[in-house]
PDB file of C-alpha atoms and ligand atoms in Angstrom:
ATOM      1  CA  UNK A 291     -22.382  29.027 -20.573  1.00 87.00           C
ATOM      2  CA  UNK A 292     -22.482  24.892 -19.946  1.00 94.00           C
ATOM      3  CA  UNK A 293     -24.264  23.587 -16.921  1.00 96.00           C
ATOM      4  CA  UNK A 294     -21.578  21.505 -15.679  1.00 95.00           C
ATOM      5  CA  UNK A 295     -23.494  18.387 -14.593  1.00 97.00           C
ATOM      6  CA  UNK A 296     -20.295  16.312 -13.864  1.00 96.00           C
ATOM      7  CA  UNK A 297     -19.862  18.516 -11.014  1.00 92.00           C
ATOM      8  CA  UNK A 298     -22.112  17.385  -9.033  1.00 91.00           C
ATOM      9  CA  UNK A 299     -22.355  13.894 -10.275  1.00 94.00           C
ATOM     10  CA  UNK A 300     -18.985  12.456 -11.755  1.00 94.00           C
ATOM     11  CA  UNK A 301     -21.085   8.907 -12.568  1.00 95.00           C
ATOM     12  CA  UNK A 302     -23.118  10.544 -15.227  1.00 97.00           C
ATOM     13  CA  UNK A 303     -22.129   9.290 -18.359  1.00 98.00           C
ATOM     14  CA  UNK A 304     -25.211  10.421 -20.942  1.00 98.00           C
ATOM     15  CA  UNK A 305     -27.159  13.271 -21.040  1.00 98.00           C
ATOM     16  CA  UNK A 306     -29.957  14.988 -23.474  1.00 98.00           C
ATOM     17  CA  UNK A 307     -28.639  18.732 -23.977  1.00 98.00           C
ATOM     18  CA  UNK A 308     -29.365  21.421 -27.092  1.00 98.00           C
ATOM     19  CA  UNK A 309     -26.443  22.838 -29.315  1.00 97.00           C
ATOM     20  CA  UNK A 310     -25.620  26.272 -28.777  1.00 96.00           C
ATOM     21  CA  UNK A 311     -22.687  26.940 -31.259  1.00 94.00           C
ATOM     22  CA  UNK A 312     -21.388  24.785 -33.717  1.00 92.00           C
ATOM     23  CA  UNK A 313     -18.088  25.735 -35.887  1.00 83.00           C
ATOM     24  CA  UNK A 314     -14.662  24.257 -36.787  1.00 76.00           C
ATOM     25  CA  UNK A 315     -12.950  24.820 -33.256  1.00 84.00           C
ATOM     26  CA  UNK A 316     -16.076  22.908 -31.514  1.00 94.00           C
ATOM     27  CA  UNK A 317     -19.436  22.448 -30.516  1.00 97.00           C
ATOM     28  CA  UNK A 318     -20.941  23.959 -27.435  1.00 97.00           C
ATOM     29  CA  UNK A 319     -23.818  22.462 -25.140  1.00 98.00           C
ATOM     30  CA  UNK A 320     -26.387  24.053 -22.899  1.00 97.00           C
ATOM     31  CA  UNK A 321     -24.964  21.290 -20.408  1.00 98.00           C
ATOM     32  CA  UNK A 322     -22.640  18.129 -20.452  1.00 98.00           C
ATOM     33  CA  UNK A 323     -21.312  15.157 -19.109  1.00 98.00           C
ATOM     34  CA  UNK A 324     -17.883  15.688 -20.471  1.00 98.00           C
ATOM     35  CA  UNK A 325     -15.326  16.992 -18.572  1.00 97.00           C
ATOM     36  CA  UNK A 326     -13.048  19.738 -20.014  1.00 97.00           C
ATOM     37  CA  UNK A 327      -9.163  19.201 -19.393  1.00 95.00           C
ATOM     38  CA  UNK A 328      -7.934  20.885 -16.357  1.00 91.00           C
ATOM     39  CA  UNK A 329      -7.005  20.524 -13.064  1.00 87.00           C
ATOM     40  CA  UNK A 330      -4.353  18.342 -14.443  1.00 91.00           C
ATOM     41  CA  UNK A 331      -6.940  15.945 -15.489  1.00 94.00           C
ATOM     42  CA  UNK A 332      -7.674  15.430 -19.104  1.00 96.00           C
ATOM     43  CA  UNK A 333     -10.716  16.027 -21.144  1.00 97.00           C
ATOM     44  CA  UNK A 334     -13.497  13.255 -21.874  1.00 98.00           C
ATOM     45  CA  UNK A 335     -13.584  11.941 -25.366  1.00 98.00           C
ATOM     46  CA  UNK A 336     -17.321   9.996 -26.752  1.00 98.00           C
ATOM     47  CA  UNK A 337     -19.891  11.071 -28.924  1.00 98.00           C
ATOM     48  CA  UNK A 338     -22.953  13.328 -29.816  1.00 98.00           C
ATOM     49  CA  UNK A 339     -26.073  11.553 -31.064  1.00 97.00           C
ATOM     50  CA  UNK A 340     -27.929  13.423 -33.415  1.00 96.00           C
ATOM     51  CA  UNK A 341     -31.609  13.712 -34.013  1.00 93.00           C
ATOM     52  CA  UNK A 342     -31.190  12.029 -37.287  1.00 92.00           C
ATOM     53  CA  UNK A 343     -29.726   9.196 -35.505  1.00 94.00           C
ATOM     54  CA  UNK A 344     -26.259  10.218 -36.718  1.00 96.00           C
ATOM     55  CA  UNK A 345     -22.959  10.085 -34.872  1.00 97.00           C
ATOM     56  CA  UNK A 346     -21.165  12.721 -34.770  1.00 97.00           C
ATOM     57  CA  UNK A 347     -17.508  11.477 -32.365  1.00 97.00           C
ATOM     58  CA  UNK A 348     -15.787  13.922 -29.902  1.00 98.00           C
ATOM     59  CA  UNK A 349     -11.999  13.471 -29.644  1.00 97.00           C
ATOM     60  CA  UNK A 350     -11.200  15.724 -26.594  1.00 97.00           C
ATOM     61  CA  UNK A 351     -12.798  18.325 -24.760  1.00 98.00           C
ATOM     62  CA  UNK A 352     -11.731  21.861 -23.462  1.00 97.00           C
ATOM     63  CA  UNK A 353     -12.736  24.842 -21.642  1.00 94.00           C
ATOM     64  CA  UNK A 354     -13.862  27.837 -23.918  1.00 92.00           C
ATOM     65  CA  UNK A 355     -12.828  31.302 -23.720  1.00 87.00           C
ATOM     66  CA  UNK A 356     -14.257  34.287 -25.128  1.00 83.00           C
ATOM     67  CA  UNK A 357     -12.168  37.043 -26.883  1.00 83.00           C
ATOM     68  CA  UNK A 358     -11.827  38.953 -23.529  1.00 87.00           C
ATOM     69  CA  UNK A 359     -10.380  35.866 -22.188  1.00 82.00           C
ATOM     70  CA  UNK A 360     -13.672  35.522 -20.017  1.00 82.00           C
ATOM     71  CA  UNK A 361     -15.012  31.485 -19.816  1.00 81.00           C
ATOM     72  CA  UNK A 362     -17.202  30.982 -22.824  1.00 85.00           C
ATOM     73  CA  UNK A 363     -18.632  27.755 -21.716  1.00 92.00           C
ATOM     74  CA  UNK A 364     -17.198  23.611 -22.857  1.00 96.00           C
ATOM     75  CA  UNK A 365     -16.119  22.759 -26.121  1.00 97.00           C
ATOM     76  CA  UNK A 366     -16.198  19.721 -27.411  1.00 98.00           C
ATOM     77  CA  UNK A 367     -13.650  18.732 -29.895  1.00 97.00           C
ATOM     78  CA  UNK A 368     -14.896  16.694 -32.703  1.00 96.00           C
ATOM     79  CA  UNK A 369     -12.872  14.207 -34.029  1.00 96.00           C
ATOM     80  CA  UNK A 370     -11.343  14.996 -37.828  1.00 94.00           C
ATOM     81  CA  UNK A 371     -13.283  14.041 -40.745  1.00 93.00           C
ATOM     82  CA  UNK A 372     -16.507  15.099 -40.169  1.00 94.00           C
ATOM     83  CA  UNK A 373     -16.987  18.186 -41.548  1.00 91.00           C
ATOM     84  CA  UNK A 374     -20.081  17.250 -43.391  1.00 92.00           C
ATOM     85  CA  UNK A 375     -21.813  16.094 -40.511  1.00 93.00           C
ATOM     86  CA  UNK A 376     -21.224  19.108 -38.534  1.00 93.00           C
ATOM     87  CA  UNK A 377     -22.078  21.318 -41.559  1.00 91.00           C
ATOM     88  CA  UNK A 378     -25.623  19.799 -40.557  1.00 91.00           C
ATOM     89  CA  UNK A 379     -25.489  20.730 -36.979  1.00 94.00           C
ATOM     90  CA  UNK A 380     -27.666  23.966 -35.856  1.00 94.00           C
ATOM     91  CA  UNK A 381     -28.362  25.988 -33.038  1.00 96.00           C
ATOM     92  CA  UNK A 382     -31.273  24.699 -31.201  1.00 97.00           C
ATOM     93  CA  UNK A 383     -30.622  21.128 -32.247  1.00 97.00           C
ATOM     94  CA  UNK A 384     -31.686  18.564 -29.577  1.00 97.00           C
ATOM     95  CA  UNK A 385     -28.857  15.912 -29.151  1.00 98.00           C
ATOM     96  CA  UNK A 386     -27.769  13.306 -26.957  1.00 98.00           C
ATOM     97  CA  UNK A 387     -24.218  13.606 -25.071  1.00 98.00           C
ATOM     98  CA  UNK A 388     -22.220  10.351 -24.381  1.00 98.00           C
ATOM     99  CA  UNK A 389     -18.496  10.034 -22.774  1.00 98.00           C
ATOM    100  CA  UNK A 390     -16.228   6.965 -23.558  1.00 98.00           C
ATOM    101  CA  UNK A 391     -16.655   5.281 -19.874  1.00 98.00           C
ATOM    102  CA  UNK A 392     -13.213   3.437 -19.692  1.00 97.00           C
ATOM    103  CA  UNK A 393     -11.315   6.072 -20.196  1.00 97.00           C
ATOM    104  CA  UNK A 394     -13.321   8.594 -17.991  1.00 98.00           C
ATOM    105  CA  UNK A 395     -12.911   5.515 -15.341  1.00 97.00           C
ATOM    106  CA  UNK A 396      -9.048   5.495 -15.755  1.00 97.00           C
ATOM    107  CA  UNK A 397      -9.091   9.384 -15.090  1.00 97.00           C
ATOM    108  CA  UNK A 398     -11.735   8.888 -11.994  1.00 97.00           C
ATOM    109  CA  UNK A 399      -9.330   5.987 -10.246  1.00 98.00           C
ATOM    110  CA  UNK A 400      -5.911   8.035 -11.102  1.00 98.00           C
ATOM    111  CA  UNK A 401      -6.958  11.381  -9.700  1.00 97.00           C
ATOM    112  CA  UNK A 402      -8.373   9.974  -6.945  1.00 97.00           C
ATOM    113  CA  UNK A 403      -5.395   8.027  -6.265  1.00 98.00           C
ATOM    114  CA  UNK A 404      -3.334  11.556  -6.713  1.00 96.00           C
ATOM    115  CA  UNK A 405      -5.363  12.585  -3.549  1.00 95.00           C
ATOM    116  CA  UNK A 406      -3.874   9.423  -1.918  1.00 97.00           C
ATOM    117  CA  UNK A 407      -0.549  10.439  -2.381  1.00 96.00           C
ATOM    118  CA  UNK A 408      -1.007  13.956  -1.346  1.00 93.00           C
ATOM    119  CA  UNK A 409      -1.849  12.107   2.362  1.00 94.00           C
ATOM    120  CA  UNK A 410       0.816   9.805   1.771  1.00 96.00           C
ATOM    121  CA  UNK A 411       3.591  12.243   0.877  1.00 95.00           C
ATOM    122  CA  UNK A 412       3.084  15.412   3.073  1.00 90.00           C
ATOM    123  CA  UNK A 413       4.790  18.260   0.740  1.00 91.00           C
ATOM    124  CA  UNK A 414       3.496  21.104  -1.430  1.00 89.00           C
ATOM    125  CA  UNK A 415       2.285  19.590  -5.139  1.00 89.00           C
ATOM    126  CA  UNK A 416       3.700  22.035  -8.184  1.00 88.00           C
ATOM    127  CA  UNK A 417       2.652  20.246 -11.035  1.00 90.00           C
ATOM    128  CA  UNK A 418       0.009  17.240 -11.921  1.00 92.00           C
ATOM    129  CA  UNK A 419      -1.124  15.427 -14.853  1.00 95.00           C
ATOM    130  CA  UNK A 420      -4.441  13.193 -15.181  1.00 96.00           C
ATOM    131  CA  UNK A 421      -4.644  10.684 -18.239  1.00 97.00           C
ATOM    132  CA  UNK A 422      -6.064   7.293 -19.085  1.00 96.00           C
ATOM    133  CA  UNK A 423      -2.750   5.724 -19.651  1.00 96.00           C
ATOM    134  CA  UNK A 424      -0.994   6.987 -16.189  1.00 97.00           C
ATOM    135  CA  UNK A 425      -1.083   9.956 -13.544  1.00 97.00           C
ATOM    136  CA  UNK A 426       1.956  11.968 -12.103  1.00 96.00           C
ATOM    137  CA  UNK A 427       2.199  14.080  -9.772  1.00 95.00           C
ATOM    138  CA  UNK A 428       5.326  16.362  -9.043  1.00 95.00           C
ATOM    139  CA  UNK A 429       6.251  17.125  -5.350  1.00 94.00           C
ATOM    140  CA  UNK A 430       7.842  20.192  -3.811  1.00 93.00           C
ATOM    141  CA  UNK A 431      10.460  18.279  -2.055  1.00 94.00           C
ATOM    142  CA  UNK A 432      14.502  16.964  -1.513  1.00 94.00           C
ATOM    143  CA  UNK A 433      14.002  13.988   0.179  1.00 93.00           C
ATOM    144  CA  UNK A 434      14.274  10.284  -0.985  1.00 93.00           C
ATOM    145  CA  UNK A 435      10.823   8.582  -1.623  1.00 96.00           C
ATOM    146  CA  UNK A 436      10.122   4.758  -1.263  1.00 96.00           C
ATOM    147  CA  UNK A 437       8.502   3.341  -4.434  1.00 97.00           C
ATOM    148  CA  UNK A 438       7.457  -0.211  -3.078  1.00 97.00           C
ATOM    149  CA  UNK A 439       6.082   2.265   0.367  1.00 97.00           C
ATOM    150  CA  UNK A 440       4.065   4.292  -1.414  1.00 98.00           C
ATOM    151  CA  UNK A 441       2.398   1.452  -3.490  1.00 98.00           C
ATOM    152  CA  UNK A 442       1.915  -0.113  -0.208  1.00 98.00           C
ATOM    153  CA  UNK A 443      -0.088   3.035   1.201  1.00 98.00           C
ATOM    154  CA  UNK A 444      -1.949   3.248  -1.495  1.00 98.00           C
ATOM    155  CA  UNK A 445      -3.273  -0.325  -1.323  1.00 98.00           C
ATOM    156  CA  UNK A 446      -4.062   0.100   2.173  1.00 98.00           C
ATOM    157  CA  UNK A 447      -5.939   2.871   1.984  1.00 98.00           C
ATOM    158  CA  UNK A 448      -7.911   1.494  -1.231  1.00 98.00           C
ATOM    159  CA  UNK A 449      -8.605  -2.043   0.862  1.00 98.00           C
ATOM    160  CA  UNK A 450      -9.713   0.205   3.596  1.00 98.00           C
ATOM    161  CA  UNK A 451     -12.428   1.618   1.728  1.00 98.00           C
ATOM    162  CA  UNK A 452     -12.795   5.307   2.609  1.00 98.00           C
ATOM    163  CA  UNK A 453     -15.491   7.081   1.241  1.00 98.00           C
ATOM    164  CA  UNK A 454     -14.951  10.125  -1.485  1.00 98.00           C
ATOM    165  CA  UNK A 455     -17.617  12.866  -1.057  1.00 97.00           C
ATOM    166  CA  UNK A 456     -17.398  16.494  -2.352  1.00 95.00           C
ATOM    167  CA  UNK A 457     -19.323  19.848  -0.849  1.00 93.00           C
ATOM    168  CA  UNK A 458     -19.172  23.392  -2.167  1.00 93.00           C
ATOM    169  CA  UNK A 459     -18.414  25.981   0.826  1.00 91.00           C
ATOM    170  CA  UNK A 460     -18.750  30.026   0.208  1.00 92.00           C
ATOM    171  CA  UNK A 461     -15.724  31.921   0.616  1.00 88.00           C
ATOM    172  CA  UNK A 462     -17.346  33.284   3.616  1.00 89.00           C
ATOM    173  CA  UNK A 463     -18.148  30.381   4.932  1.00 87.00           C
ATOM    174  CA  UNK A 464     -14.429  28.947   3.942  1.00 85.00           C
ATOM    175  CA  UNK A 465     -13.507  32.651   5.967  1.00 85.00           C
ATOM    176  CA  UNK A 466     -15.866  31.478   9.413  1.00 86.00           C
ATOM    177  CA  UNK A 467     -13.844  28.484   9.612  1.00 83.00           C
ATOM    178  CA  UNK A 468     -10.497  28.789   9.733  1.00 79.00           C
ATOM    179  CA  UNK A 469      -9.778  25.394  11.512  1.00 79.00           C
ATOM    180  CA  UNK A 470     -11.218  23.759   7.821  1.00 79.00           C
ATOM    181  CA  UNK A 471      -8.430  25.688   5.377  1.00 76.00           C
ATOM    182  CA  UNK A 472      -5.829  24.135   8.299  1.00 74.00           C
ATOM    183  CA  UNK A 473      -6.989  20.771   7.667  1.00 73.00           C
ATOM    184  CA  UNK A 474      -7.075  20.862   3.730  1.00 76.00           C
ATOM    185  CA  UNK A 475      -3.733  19.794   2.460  1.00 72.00           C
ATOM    186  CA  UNK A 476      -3.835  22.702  -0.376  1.00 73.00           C
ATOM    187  CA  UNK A 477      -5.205  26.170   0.231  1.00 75.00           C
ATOM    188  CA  UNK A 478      -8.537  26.864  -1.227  1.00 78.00           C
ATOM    189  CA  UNK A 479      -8.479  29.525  -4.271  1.00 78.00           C
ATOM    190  CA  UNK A 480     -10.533  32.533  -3.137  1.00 78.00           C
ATOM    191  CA  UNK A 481     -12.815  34.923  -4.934  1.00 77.00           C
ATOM    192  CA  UNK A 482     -15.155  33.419  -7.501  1.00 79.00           C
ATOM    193  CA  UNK A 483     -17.780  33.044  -4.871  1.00 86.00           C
ATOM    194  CA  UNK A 484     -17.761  29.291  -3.881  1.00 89.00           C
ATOM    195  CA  UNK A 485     -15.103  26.556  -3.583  1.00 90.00           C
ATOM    196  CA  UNK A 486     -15.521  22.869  -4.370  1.00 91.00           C
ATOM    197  CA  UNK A 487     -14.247  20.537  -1.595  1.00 92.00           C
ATOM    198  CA  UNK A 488     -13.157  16.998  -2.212  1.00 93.00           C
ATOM    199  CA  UNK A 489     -12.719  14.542   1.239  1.00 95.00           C
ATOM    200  CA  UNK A 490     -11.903  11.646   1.263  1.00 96.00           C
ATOM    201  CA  UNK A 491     -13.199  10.130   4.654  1.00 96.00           C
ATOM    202  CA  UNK A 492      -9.891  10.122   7.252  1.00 95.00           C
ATOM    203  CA  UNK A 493      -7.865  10.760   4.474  1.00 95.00           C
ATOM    204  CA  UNK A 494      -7.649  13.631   2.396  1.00 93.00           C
ATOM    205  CA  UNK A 495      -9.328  16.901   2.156  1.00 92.00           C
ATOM    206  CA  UNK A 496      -8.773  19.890  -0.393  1.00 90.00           C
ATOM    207  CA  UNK A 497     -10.425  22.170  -3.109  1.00 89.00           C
ATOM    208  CA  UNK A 498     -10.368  20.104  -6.152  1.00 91.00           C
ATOM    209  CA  UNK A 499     -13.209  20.463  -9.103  1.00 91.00           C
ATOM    210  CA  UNK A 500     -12.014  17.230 -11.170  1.00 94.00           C
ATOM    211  CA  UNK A 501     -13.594  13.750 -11.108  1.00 96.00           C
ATOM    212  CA  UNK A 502     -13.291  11.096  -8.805  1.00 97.00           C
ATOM    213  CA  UNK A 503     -14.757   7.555  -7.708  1.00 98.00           C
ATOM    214  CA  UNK A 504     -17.360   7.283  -4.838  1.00 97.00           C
ATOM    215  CA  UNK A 505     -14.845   5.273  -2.442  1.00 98.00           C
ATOM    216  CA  UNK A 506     -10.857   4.614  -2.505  1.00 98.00           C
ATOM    217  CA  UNK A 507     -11.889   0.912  -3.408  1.00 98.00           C
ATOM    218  CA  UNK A 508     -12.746   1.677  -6.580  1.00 98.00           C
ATOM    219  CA  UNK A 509      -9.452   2.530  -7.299  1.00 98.00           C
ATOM    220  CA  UNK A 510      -8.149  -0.568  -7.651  1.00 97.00           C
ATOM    221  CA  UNK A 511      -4.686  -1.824  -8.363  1.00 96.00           C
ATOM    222  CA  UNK A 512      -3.082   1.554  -9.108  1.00 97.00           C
ATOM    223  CA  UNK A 513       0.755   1.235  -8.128  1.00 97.00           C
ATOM    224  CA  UNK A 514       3.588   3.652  -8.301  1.00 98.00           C
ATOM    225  CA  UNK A 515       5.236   2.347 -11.482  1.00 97.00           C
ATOM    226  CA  UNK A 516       8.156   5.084 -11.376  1.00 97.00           C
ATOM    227  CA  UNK A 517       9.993   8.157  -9.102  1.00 97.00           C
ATOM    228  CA  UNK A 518      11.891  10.434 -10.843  1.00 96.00           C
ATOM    229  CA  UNK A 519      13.878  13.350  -8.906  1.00 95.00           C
ATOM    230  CA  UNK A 520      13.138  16.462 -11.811  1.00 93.00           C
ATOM    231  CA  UNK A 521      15.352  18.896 -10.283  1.00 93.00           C
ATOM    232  CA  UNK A 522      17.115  19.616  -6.516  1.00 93.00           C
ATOM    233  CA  UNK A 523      13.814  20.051  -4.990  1.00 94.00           C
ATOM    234  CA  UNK A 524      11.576  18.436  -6.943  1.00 95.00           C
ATOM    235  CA  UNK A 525      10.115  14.817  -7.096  1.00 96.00           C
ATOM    236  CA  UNK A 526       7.560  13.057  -9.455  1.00 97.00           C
ATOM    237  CA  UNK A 527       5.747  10.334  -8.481  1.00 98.00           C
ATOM    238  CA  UNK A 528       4.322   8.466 -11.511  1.00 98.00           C
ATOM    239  CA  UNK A 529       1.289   6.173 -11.119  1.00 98.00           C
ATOM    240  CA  UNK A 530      -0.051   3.569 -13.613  1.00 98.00           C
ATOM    241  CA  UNK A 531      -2.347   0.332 -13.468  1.00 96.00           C
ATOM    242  CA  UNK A 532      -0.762  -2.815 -11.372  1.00 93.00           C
ATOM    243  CA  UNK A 533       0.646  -5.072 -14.241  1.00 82.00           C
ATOM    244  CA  UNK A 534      -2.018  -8.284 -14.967  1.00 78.00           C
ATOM    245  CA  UNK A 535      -4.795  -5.838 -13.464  1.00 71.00           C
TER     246      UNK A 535
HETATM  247 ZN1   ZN B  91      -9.431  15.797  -7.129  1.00 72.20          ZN
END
């Protein structure tokens, strides 16, 4: 297994970890910085540094499963072309982790801003997608939705600063306080033990294990560039960067 250190702090972008499998379909870490798509979001991209001072560059990164279908801890996808390099790479080797921070930015500001709308726009969420290029999130609902609104609410709740803070809570404890699940604006998934919470202060609070900025400021100028009714009772919001931001 990978100790997940972007868990429990989403502004680490380097870390020193040891190989513990190497083959074609990845390489896997004792721990890591890079986050593995899901959740909607998508997975970090960067690079290993070797030892031997060598590069070896990660295009994408996934969860691993064993052939039970159990988790097998993170994989990190290396980028094509490099088979010679990772011919070299052992179990046991030392090397240094290192996500690309722009686009790990881009996925911190859009999925937090997907926690905006889910305060803004009161309905059951049934589908969501985290990239660098754009975020979208797809809404259990029939009514109308106001473009030019939304983009409003979220720059008023980005200017306003709220602070984003997570806190695991046991099951039990998630069981002793029923008044919490009321509050959270997406029911908590029960029986692995422990439950990530994300709150943003005022705002927003529900289980989410993805990555997110410390406060809504750091956003930025995220707008809603498009709203697209999918079917009878479903609409998608789609968010992107403010044009000339
Ligand atoms: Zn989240």
């Amino acid at each position: 297994m990978t100790e997940e250190l972007f868990r429990d702090d989403a502004t680490l972008l380097t870390c020193a970890a040891v190989v513990l499998g190497a083959d074609a379909q990845g390489i896997v870490l004792d721990r890591t910085v890079f986050y593995p798509q899901g959740g909607g979001q998508a997975g970090d991209s960067g690079r290993l540094r070797l030892a031997d001072g060598s590069v070896l560059l990660i295009a994408d990164t996934r969860k691993g499963k064993a052939e039970d279908g159990s988790p097998a801890g993170i994989v990190h996808l290396p980028a094509p072309g490099q088979e010679a390099l990772l011919a070299r790479l052992r179990v046991g080797d030392s090397v240094v982790a290192e996500i690309d921070e722009e686009r790990r930015q881009r996925h911190m500001r859009f999925h937090t801003a997907t926690h905006l709308l889910c305060a803004l726009i009161p309905h059951p969420v049934n589908g969501c997608s985290i990239t660098a290029g754009y975020a979208r999130l797809d809404f259990h609902m029939t009514d109308p939705l106001d473009k030019d609104g939304l983009s409003a609410g979220i720059a008023r709740l980005v200017a306003e600063a709220h602070p984003v803070s997570h806190r695991w809570i046991s099951d039990a404890e998630l069981d002793a306080t029923p008044q919490l699940v009321r509050s959270m604006s997406v029911q908590p998934p029960r029986g692995s033990g422990r439950v990530r919470l994300l709150e943003i202060d005022g705002v927003d609070l529900q289980p989410c294990g993805g990555t997110h900025v410390a406060n809504t400021r750091d956003i930025g100028a995220v707008v809603v560039t498009k709203i697209e009714k999918r079917s009878a009772s479903t609409r998608r919001v789609v968010l992107g960067i403010a044009e000339g931001a």
